[in-house]
Coordinates of C-alpha atoms in Angstrom, one line a residue:
M26 CA -132.3 -109.6 -110.3
A27 CA -132.8 -106.7 -112.7
L28 CA -132.8 -103.1 -111.4
D29 CA -136.0 -102.5 -113.4
D30 CA -137.8 -105.2 -111.4
L31 CA -136.8 -103.4 -108.2
I32 CA -137.9 -100.0 -109.4
A33 CA -141.2 -101.3 -110.6
L34 CA -142.2 -102.2 -107.1
L35 CA -141.8 -98.6 -105.9
A36 CA -144.8 -96.3 -105.6
A37 CA -145.0 -93.4 -108.0
R38 CA -144.1 -90.8 -105.3
H39 CA -140.9 -92.7 -104.6
R40 CA -139.9 -93.1 -108.2
T41 CA -140.3 -89.3 -108.6
H42 CA -137.5 -88.8 -106.0
L43 CA -135.3 -91.7 -107.1
V44 CA -131.7 -90.6 -108.1
E45 CA -129.5 -92.8 -110.2
E46 CA -126.3 -92.0 -108.2
G47 CA -125.9 -90.6 -104.7
Q48 CA -127.9 -90.7 -101.6
Q49 CA -131.6 -91.3 -101.7
T50 CA -134.1 -89.5 -99.5
E51 CA -135.0 -91.3 -96.3
A52 CA -138.5 -92.3 -97.5
T53 CA -137.2 -93.5 -100.9
G54 CA -134.3 -95.4 -99.4
K55 CA -136.7 -97.3 -97.0
A56 CA -139.0 -98.0 -100.0
L57 CA -136.0 -99.4 -102.0
L58 CA -135.0 -101.7 -99.1
A59 CA -138.6 -102.9 -98.6
A60 CA -138.8 -103.7 -102.3
L61 CA -135.4 -105.5 -102.2
V62 CA -136.7 -107.7 -99.3
Q63 CA -139.9 -108.4 -101.2
L64 CA -137.9 -109.7 -104.2
R65 CA -135.1 -111.3 -102.1
P66 CA -136.4 -112.3 -98.6
D67 CA -133.0 -113.6 -97.6
A68 CA -131.6 -110.1 -97.9
D69 CA -133.5 -109.0 -94.8
R70 CA -130.9 -110.5 -92.5
V71 CA -128.0 -108.8 -94.3
I72 CA -129.7 -105.5 -94.3
G73 CA -130.3 -105.8 -90.6
Q74 CA -126.6 -106.5 -90.0
L75 CA -125.6 -103.5 -92.1
N76 CA -128.0 -101.3 -90.1
A77 CA -126.6 -102.5 -86.9
A78 CA -123.1 -101.6 -88.0
F79 CA -124.0 -98.0 -88.9
D80 CA -127.0 -97.2 -86.6
G81 CA -126.5 -99.5 -83.7
Y82 CA -128.3 -102.4 -82.1
T83 CA -131.9 -101.7 -81.2
V84 CA -133.0 -102.9 -77.7
R85 CA -136.5 -104.3 -77.5
S86 CA -136.5 -106.2 -74.2
K87 CA -135.2 -106.2 -70.6
A88 CA -132.8 -108.9 -71.7
G89 CA -131.5 -106.5 -74.4
E90 CA -131.2 -103.8 -71.8
A91 CA -129.1 -106.1 -69.6
L92 CA -126.8 -106.8 -72.5
A93 CA -126.5 -103.1 -73.2
T94 CA -125.5 -102.5 -69.5
Q95 CA -122.9 -105.3 -69.7
R96 CA -121.4 -103.6 -72.8
D97 CA -121.3 -100.3 -71.0
A98 CA -119.5 -101.9 -68.1
V99 CA -116.9 -103.6 -70.4
L100 CA -116.1 -100.4 -72.2
G101 CA -115.9 -98.6 -68.9
I102 CA -113.3 -101.0 -67.6
G103 CA -111.2 -100.5 -70.7
R104 CA -111.3 -96.7 -70.3
M105 CA -110.6 -96.9 -66.6
A106 CA -107.5 -98.9 -67.4
G107 CA -106.4 -96.2 -69.9
M108 CA -106.0 -98.8 -72.5
A109 CA -106.9 -98.5 -76.2
I110 CA -108.5 -101.8 -77.0
P111 CA -110.8 -101.5 -80.0
Q112 CA -111.7 -105.1 -79.8
L113 CA -113.9 -104.3 -76.8
A114 CA -116.2 -102.3 -79.1
R115 CA -116.3 -104.7 -82.0
W116 CA -119.1 -107.2 -81.4
D117 CA -121.5 -109.4 -83.3
P118 CA -125.1 -108.5 -82.1
P119 CA -127.4 -111.5 -81.4
A120 CA -128.8 -112.9 -84.6
E121 CA -132.1 -113.5 -82.9
E122 CA -134.5 -111.5 -80.8
L123 CA -133.7 -111.6 -77.0
Y124 CA -136.6 -112.5 -74.8
D125 CA -137.1 -111.8 -71.2
D126 CA -137.8 -115.5 -70.3
R127 CA -134.3 -116.4 -71.2
P128 CA -131.0 -115.1 -69.8
P129 CA -129.2 -112.6 -72.1
P130 CA -125.8 -113.6 -73.6
A131 CA -122.6 -112.3 -72.1
Y132 CA -121.3 -109.3 -74.0
L133 CA -117.7 -110.7 -73.9
D134 CA -119.0 -113.8 -75.7
L135 CA -120.3 -111.6 -78.5
L136 CA -117.0 -109.8 -79.2
S137 CA -116.0 -110.1 -82.8
R138 CA -113.5 -112.9 -83.3
T139 CA -110.4 -112.2 -85.4
E140 CA -108.6 -115.2 -86.7
T141 CA -104.8 -115.5 -87.2
P142 CA -103.2 -117.2 -90.2
G143 CA -103.3 -120.9 -89.9
S144 CA -106.0 -121.0 -87.2
A145 CA -108.9 -123.3 -87.5
H146 CA -112.2 -121.6 -88.5
Q147 CA -114.5 -121.4 -85.4
A148 CA -117.8 -119.6 -85.2
A149 CA -118.3 -117.3 -82.2
P150 CA -120.0 -119.4 -79.5
Q151 CA -123.5 -118.5 -78.5
H152 CA -123.3 -119.3 -74.8
D153 CA -126.0 -119.4 -72.2
I154 CA -125.0 -117.6 -69.1
A155 CA -124.3 -120.7 -67.0
I156 CA -120.7 -121.1 -65.7
E157 CA -120.5 -124.6 -67.3
D158 CA -120.8 -123.1 -70.7
H159 CA -117.7 -121.0 -70.2
H160 CA -115.8 -124.3 -70.2
I161 CA -117.2 -125.1 -73.6
G162 CA -116.2 -121.6 -74.8
R163 CA -112.7 -122.1 -73.6
D164 CA -112.1 -124.8 -76.2
A165 CA -113.6 -122.6 -78.9
E166 CA -111.4 -119.6 -78.0
V167 CA -108.0 -121.2 -77.9
F168 CA -107.7 -120.5 -81.7
L169 CA -108.6 -116.8 -81.4
G170 CA -105.6 -114.6 -82.1
W171 CA -106.4 -111.5 -80.1
I172 CA -107.7 -113.0 -76.9
G173 CA -104.2 -113.3 -75.6
E174 CA -102.9 -115.6 -72.9
L175 CA -105.3 -118.0 -71.1
T176 CA -106.1 -117.3 -67.5
G177 CA -106.6 -119.5 -64.5
H178 CA -110.4 -119.0 -64.7
V179 CA -112.5 -119.9 -67.7
A180 CA -114.8 -116.9 -67.4
W181 CA -112.0 -114.3 -67.7
R182 CA -110.6 -112.6 -70.9
N183 CA -107.1 -111.3 -71.0
F184 CA -105.9 -108.2 -72.9
R185 CA -102.4 -106.7 -73.0
Q186 CA -101.0 -103.2 -73.8
D187 CA -97.5 -102.2 -73.1
D188 CA -96.5 -103.8 -69.8
Q189 CA -100.0 -103.9 -68.4
S190 CA -102.5 -106.7 -68.4
L191 CA -106.3 -106.2 -68.3
L192 CA -108.5 -109.0 -67.2
I193 CA -112.3 -108.7 -67.7
A194 CA -114.9 -111.3 -66.7
N195 CA -118.7 -111.6 -67.0
V196 CA -120.0 -113.7 -64.1
N197 CA -123.7 -114.4 -64.6
R198 CA -126.6 -116.4 -63.1
T199 CA -129.1 -118.1 -65.3
A200 CA -132.2 -116.6 -63.5
A201 CA -133.3 -114.0 -66.1
E202 CA -135.6 -112.2 -63.6
G203 CA -132.5 -111.3 -61.6
N204 CA -130.8 -109.8 -64.6
S205 CA -132.5 -106.4 -64.6
G206 CA -129.2 -104.5 -64.3
A207 CA -125.5 -105.1 -64.0
D208 CA -122.7 -104.3 -61.6
L209 CA -119.2 -103.2 -62.6
L210 CA -116.4 -104.3 -60.3
Y211 CA -113.0 -102.8 -61.1
Y212 CA -109.8 -103.7 -59.2
H213 CA -106.7 -101.6 -60.0
Q214 CA -104.0 -104.1 -58.7
S215 CA -101.1 -101.8 -59.1
R216 CA -102.8 -99.1 -57.0
G217 CA -104.7 -101.5 -54.7
S218 CA -108.0 -99.8 -55.4
L219 CA -111.4 -101.3 -55.8
I220 CA -114.6 -99.6 -57.2
L221 CA -118.0 -101.1 -57.4
V222 CA -120.6 -99.4 -59.6
Q223 CA -124.4 -100.1 -59.2
Y224 CA -126.3 -99.3 -62.4
K225 CA -129.8 -97.7 -62.3
K226 CA -131.8 -96.6 -65.3
L227 CA -133.6 -93.4 -65.7
D228 CA -137.3 -93.6 -66.6
K229 CA -138.2 -93.7 -70.3
V230 CA -140.7 -90.9 -69.8
G231 CA -139.1 -87.7 -68.6
G232 CA -135.7 -89.1 -68.0
Y233 CA -135.8 -89.4 -64.2
Y234 CA -135.0 -92.0 -61.6
Y235 CA -137.4 -92.3 -58.7
P236 CA -135.6 -93.9 -55.7
D237 CA -138.7 -94.2 -53.6
S238 CA -140.3 -96.4 -56.2
D239 CA -137.3 -98.7 -56.5
R240 CA -138.1 -101.8 -54.3
K241 CA -134.5 -103.1 -54.6
L242 CA -132.8 -99.9 -53.6
A243 CA -132.9 -100.3 -49.8
D244 CA -131.3 -103.7 -49.8
E245 CA -128.7 -102.6 -52.4
L246 CA -127.8 -99.5 -50.3
K247 CA -127.5 -101.7 -47.2
R248 CA -125.0 -104.0 -49.1
M249 CA -123.1 -100.9 -50.3
Q250 CA -122.9 -99.5 -46.7
D251 CA -121.6 -102.9 -45.5
M252 CA -119.0 -102.9 -48.2
D253 CA -117.9 -99.4 -47.4
A254 CA -117.7 -100.2 -43.7
Y255 CA -115.7 -103.3 -44.4
A256 CA -113.2 -101.3 -46.5
A257 CA -113.0 -98.6 -43.8
R258 CA -112.0 -101.2 -41.2
L259 CA -109.1 -102.3 -43.4
R260 CA -107.7 -98.8 -44.0
R261 CA -104.3 -97.9 -42.6
P262 CA -102.6 -94.5 -42.1
T263 CA -99.9 -95.5 -44.6
D264 CA -102.4 -96.2 -47.4
D265 CA -102.4 -94.2 -50.6
H266 CA -104.4 -91.0 -50.6
R267 CA -107.9 -91.1 -52.2
L268 CA -110.3 -88.3 -52.9
S269 CA -113.0 -90.8 -52.0
P270 CA -111.7 -94.0 -50.3
D271 CA -115.0 -96.0 -50.3
P272 CA -115.7 -98.5 -53.1
S273 CA -119.4 -98.0 -53.7
W274 CA -120.7 -95.9 -56.5
I275 CA -124.0 -95.5 -58.4
K276 CA -124.5 -94.8 -62.0
L277 CA -127.8 -93.4 -63.4
C278 CA -128.0 -93.9 -67.1
P279 CA -130.8 -93.5 -69.7
P280 CA -132.6 -96.6 -70.9
E281 CA -130.8 -96.6 -74.3
G282 CA -132.9 -97.9 -77.2
V283 CA -129.8 -98.2 -79.3
I284 CA -126.3 -99.6 -78.5
P285 CA -123.8 -97.5 -80.6
Q286 CA -121.0 -99.2 -82.4
A287 CA -118.5 -96.5 -81.5
N288 CA -116.1 -97.0 -78.6
V289 CA -118.2 -94.9 -76.3
M290 CA -120.0 -95.6 -73.1
V291 CA -123.7 -94.9 -72.3
P292 CA -124.0 -91.4 -70.9
G293 CA -124.7 -91.2 -67.3
M294 CA -124.3 -89.6 -63.9
Y295 CA -122.0 -91.1 -61.3
F296 CA -122.4 -90.6 -57.5
T297 CA -120.6 -92.0 -54.5
R298 CA -123.0 -93.8 -52.2
Q299 CA -122.7 -91.0 -49.7
H300 CA -123.4 -88.3 -52.3
F301 CA -126.4 -90.2 -53.6
Q302 CA -127.9 -90.6 -50.1
R303 CA -127.3 -87.0 -49.3
L304 CA -129.1 -85.9 -52.5
R305 CA -132.1 -88.0 -51.4
D306 CA -132.5 -85.3 -48.6
D307 CA -131.9 -82.4 -51.0
P308 CA -135.2 -80.4 -51.4
R309 CA -134.1 -79.4 -54.9
L310 CA -134.7 -83.0 -56.1
R311 CA -138.3 -83.1 -54.7
D312 CA -139.8 -81.4 -57.8
G313 CA -141.8 -84.3 -59.1
R314 CA -145.6 -84.7 -59.0
G315 CA -146.7 -84.2 -55.4
G316 CA -143.2 -83.4 -54.3
A317 CA -141.9 -86.8 -55.4
L318 CA -138.1 -87.4 -55.1
R319 CA -136.4 -87.8 -58.5
F320 CA -132.9 -87.7 -60.0
G321 CA -132.4 -86.3 -63.5
Y322 CA -130.1 -84.2 -65.6
S323 CA -132.3 -81.1 -65.1
N324 CA -132.4 -81.1 -61.3
V325 CA -129.2 -82.8 -59.9
P326 CA -126.9 -80.0 -58.9
S327 CA -123.6 -82.0 -59.4
Y328 CA -122.3 -85.4 -60.6
L329 CA -119.4 -87.0 -62.4
D330 CA -119.8 -87.9 -66.1
N331 CA -118.1 -90.8 -67.9
T332 CA -114.9 -89.0 -68.6
M333 CA -114.4 -87.6 -65.2
F334 CA -115.2 -90.8 -63.4
T335 CA -113.0 -93.1 -65.5
R336 CA -110.1 -90.7 -65.4
L337 CA -110.3 -90.6 -61.6
V338 CA -110.3 -94.4 -61.5
E339 CA -107.4 -94.6 -64.0
T340 CA -105.2 -92.2 -61.9
G341 CA -106.0 -94.0 -58.6
M342 CA -107.7 -90.9 -57.1
I343 CA -110.9 -92.8 -56.0
G344 CA -111.6 -96.3 -54.7
T345 CA -110.3 -98.3 -51.8
A346 CA -106.6 -98.4 -50.7
G347 CA -104.9 -101.5 -49.2
V348 CA -107.9 -103.8 -49.9
T349 CA -106.8 -107.3 -50.7
T350 CA -108.0 -109.5 -53.6
E351 CA -110.1 -111.4 -51.0
L352 CA -112.5 -108.5 -51.0
V353 CA -112.8 -108.7 -54.7
R354 CA -113.6 -112.4 -54.5
Q355 CA -116.2 -111.9 -51.8
Q356 CA -118.1 -109.3 -53.7
I357 CA -118.0 -111.4 -56.9
M358 CA -119.4 -114.4 -55.1
R359 CA -122.1 -112.4 -53.3
S360 CA -123.3 -110.9 -56.6
V361 CA -123.3 -114.4 -58.3
R362 CA -125.3 -115.9 -55.4
E363 CA -127.9 -113.1 -55.6
G364 CA -128.6 -113.7 -59.3
R365 CA -127.2 -110.4 -60.7
L366 CA -124.9 -109.7 -63.6
L367 CA -121.4 -108.8 -62.6
T368 CA -118.8 -107.4 -64.9
A369 CA -115.4 -107.4 -63.3
G370 CA -112.0 -106.0 -64.4
L371 CA -108.5 -106.5 -63.0
L372 CA -105.6 -104.3 -64.1
S373 CA -102.1 -105.5 -63.3
G374 CA -98.6 -104.5 -64.4
D375 CA -96.2 -101.7 -63.8
E376 CA -97.9 -98.3 -63.4
Q377 CA -96.6 -95.5 -65.6
P378 CA -96.6 -91.9 -64.4
Q379 CA -99.7 -90.0 -65.5
S380 CA -97.7 -87.8 -67.9
A381 CA -96.5 -90.9 -69.7
R382 CA -100.1 -92.3 -69.9
N383 CA -101.3 -89.0 -71.3
S384 CA -98.5 -89.0 -73.9
A385 CA -99.4 -92.5 -75.0
R386 CA -103.0 -91.6 -75.2
R387 CA -102.3 -88.7 -77.5
R388 CA -100.1 -90.9 -79.8
R389 CA -103.0 -93.4 -80.2
R390 CA -105.5 -90.8 -81.4

């Protein structure tokens, strides 16, 4: 394809601003890409992949929003573990549009695969969410160099750093209508702490969450209260100290239209279940139309952000103490039965002092 053929398709106003070398103006650049696709239709897919690498993956459906929330949960688990695992942020966005009448793919199944010398070439599997498909994926992943050791469950992925092991799992139902959000379950084995995060999205207009309009909230709060009560019954005077010993948390996050490629989480506000319920009675939050209750950055007096929350998890200052892995299993099975996405993480290995973890983090920057 000759460059002259490409330029000939540009309108006069775009040819006026065209530069031979350097960055084009936004309008001229878009016109050039459109002309390129017109001449070479097969280039459209490549351009889309390049845009995703630089600008992010655009979410256009509830299935896409569910995938974005899974991604946020996976990155959150890595940060909570204090581990630098860039593989968790390297992923291959779905090649096709996600539709609400089909379950979204598991984010872990979309992580970019890195082959080792001598390994057989294997394309990244495009799984459905059904548990059976994880068995198929197991055979496809045994050649992948960075996945690490296999685990006792086909849905789990294993990562290692120093003397610690981080296990992450997506456990999903196939009912797409139940996949409107995702839960993050994090179990810090060396500290015996468990944290469960319930995700809620802020409204696209105005950036608020209206709890009185959430039909699922009452049942979800009841389950969180039951979980907190169960954990409280298991506490012992000899358990490790926690600033907040209950497992249940809520994260309010904006309905992101783009999933960034950087190793960052979606911004959000974290609340303990008790804090969230207390804020529901706070008159400062009844500033919506007709005195409606709403949560937003502009009216919530205090919350934890991503950095504060994940650091508290990493250092073992929040979450349950003395809770057995049976509690983890029960919560996972309950979430699966109710048709919700669940992202779970388990950190094991010898725990370093916080000063050693801080030094290691600085060396990795």
